[in-house]
GROMACS .gro file of C-alpha atoms in nm:
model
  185
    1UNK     CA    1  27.187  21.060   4.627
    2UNK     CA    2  27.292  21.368   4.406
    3UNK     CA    3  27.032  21.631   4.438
    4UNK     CA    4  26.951  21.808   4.090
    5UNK     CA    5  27.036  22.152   4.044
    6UNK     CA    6  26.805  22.451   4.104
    7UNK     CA    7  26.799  22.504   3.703
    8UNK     CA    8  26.669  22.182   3.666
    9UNK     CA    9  26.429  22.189   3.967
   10UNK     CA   10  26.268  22.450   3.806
   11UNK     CA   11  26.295  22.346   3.418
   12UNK     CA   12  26.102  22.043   3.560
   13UNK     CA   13  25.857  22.222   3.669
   14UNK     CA   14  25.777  22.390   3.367
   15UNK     CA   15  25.773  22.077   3.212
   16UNK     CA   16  25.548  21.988   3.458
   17UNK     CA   17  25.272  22.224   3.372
   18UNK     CA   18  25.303  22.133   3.007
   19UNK     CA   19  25.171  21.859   3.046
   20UNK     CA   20  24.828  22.079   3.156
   21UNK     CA   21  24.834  22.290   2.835
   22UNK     CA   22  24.514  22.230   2.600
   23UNK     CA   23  24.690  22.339   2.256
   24UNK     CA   24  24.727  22.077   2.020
   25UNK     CA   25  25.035  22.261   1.824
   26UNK     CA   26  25.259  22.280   2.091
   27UNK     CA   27  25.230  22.231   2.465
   28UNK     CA   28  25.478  22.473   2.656
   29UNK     CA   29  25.503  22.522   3.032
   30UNK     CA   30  25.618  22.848   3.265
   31UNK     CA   31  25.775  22.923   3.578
   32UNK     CA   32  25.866  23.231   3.731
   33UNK     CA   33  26.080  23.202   4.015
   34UNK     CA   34  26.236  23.471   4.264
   35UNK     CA   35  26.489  23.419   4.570
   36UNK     CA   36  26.450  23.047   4.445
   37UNK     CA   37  26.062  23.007   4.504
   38UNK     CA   38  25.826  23.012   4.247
   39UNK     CA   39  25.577  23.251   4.237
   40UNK     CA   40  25.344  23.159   3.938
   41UNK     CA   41  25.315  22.928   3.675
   42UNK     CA   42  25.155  22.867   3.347
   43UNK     CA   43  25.099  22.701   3.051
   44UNK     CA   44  24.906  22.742   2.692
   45UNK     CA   45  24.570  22.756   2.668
   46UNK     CA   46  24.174  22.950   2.612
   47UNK     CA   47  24.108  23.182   2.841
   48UNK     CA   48  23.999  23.091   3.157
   49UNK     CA   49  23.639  22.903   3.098
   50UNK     CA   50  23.664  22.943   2.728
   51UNK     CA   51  23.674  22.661   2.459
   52UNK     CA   52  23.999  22.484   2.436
   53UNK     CA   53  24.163  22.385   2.112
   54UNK     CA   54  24.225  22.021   2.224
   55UNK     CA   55  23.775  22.004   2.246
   56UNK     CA   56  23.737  22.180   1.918
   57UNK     CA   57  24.016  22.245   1.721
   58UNK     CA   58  24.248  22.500   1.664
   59UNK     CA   59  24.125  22.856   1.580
   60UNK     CA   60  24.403  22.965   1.318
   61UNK     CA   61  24.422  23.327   1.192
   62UNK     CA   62  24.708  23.396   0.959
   63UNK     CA   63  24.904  23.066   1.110
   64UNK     CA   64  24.861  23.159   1.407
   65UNK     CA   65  24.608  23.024   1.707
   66UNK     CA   66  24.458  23.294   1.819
   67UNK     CA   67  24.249  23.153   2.140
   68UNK     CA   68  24.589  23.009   2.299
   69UNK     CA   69  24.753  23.262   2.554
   70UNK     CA   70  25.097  23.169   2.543
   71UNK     CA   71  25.267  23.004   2.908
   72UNK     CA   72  25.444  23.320   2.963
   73UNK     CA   73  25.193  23.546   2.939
   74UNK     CA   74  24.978  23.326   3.156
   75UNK     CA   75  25.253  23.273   3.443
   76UNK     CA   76  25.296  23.686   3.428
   77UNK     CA   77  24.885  23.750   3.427
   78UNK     CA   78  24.866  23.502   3.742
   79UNK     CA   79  25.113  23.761   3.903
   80UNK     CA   80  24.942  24.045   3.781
   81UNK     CA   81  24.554  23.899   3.917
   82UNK     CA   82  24.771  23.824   4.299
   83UNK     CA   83  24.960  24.123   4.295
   84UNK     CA   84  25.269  23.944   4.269
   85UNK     CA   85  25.569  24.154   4.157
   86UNK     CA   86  25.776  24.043   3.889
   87UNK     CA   87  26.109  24.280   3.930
   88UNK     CA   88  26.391  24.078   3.959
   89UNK     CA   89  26.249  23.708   3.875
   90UNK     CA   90  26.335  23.456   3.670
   91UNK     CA   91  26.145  23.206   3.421
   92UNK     CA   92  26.164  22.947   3.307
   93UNK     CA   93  26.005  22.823   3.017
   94UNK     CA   94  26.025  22.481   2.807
   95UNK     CA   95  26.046  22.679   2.460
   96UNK     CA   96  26.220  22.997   2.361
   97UNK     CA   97  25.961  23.275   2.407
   98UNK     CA   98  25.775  23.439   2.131
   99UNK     CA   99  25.851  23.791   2.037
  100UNK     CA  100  25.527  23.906   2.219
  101UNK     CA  101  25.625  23.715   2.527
  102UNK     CA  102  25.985  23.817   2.558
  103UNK     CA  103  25.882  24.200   2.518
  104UNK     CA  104  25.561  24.131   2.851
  105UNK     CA  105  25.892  23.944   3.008
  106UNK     CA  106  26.060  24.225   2.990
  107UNK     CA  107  25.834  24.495   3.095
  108UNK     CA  108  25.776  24.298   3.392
  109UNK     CA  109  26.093  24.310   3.505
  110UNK     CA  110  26.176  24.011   3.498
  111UNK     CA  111  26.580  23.938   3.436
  112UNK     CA  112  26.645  23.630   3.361
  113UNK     CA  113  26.486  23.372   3.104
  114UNK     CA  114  26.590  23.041   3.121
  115UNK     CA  115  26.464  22.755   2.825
  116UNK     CA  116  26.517  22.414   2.715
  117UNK     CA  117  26.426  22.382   2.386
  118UNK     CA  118  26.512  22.612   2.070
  119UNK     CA  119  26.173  22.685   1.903
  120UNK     CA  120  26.180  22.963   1.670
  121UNK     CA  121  26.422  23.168   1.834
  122UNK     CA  122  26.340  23.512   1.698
  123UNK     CA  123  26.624  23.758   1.625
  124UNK     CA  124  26.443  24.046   1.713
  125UNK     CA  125  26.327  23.894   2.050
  126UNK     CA  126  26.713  23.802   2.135
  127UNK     CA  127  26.817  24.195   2.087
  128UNK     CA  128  26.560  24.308   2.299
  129UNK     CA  129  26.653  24.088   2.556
  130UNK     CA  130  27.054  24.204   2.506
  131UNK     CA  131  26.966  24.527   2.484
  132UNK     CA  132  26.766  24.499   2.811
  133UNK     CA  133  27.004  24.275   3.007
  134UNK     CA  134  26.776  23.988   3.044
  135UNK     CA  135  27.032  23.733   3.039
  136UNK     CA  136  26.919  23.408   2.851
  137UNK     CA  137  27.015  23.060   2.914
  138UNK     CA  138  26.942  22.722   2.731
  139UNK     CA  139  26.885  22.444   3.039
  140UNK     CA  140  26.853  22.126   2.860
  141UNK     CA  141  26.659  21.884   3.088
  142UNK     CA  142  26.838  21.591   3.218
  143UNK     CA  143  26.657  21.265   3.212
  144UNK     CA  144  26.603  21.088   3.534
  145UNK     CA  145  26.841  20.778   3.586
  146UNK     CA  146  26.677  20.466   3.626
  147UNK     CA  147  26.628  20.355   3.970
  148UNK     CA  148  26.834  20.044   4.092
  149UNK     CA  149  26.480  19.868   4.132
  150UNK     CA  150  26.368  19.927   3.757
  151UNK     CA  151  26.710  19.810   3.663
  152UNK     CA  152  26.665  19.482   3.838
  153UNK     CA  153  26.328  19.483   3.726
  154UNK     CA  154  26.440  19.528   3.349
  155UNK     CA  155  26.643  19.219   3.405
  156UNK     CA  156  26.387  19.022   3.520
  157UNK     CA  157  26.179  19.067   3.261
  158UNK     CA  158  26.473  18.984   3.011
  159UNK     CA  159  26.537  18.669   3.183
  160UNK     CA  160  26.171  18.573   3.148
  161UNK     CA  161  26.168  18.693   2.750
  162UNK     CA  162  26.473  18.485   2.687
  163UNK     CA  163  26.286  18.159   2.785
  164UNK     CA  164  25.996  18.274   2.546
  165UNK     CA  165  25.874  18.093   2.298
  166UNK     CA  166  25.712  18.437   2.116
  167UNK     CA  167  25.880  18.542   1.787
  168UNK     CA  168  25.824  18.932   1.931
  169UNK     CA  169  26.009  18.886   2.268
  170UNK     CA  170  26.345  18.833   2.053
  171UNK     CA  171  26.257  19.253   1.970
  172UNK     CA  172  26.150  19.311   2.302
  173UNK     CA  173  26.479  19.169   2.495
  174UNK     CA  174  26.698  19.317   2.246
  175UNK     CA  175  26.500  19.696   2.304
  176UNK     CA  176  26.533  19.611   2.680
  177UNK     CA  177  26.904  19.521   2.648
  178UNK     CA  178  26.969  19.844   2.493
  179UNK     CA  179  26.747  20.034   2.746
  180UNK     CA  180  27.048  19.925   3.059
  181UNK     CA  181  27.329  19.975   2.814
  182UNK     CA  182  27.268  20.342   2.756
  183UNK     CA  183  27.155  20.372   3.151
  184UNK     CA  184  27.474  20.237   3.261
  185UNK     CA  185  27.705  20.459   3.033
   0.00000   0.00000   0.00000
């Protein structure tokens, strides 16, 4: 077995705590890292005991949500509430950071942000970064290869869908059929 790479350990685990974020416009997920251990995570959301956006809505100010604290800032604040120091980390974050975010990145020291997906990329945040040396990579995340047991299983269950006397199997072994051909590229 090929183990992933330390980008995408990490990426993963940003993606990770997504999935814990309470906005409703865009989940995004944090982790700062340094000597290859992470040190703090975070993701969007109300303040701590607040009302979340996903129970009541969105509060929107000029197009913006103005209850979310953004994953960054989060994963940096958990640092800050620990005593954690920042100098020298890394993050790693599942969107490109917001102007306000990359400028708290960089104040904390940190040298290195890492992201997967483009999502308004600010021009103003990207010279800041140069200008500081926080070197910025885009780590698109991998998807996980089917097991050899789900493959088998897929098959199975084509096998079964063949003999079917449903008119929606036909759809269902042709998705399935498509599923292991772009697995087994």
């Amino acid at each position: 077995m090929e183990r992933i790479t330390w980008n995408q350990y990490f990426m993963s685990q940003s993606y990770l705590l997504k999935s814990r974020s309470t906005c409703q416009r865009l989940a995004v997920g944090a982790v700062i890292v340094r000597d290859k251990r992470m040190i703090a995570g975070g993701y969007n959301g109300s303040v701590s005991g607040g009302v979340h956006c996903i129970d009541e809505g969105c509060y929107v100010v000029d197009g913006h949500c103005v209850r979310t604290i953004h994953a960054e800032m989060n994963a940096l604040l958990q640092c800050s509430k620990f005593g954690v120091a920042t100098e020298g980390a890394e993050i790693y974050v599942t969107h490109f950071p917001c102007l306000h975010c990359t400028k708290a990145i960089i104040q904390a020291g940190v040298n290195a942000v890492y992201y997967s997906e483009d999502y308004k990329n600010d021009p103003y945040a990207i010279e800041l970064m140069q200008q500081s040396g926080v070197r910025m990579q885009k780590v698109p995340v991998e998807k996980e290869p089917l097991q050899h047991e789900q493959q088998l299983l897929i098959r199975q269950m084509i096998e079964k869908l063949e003999s079917s006397d449903d008119p929606e199997a036909e759809q269902l072994v042709h998705e399935a059929s498509q599923l292991l051909r772009m697995e087994n590229r």
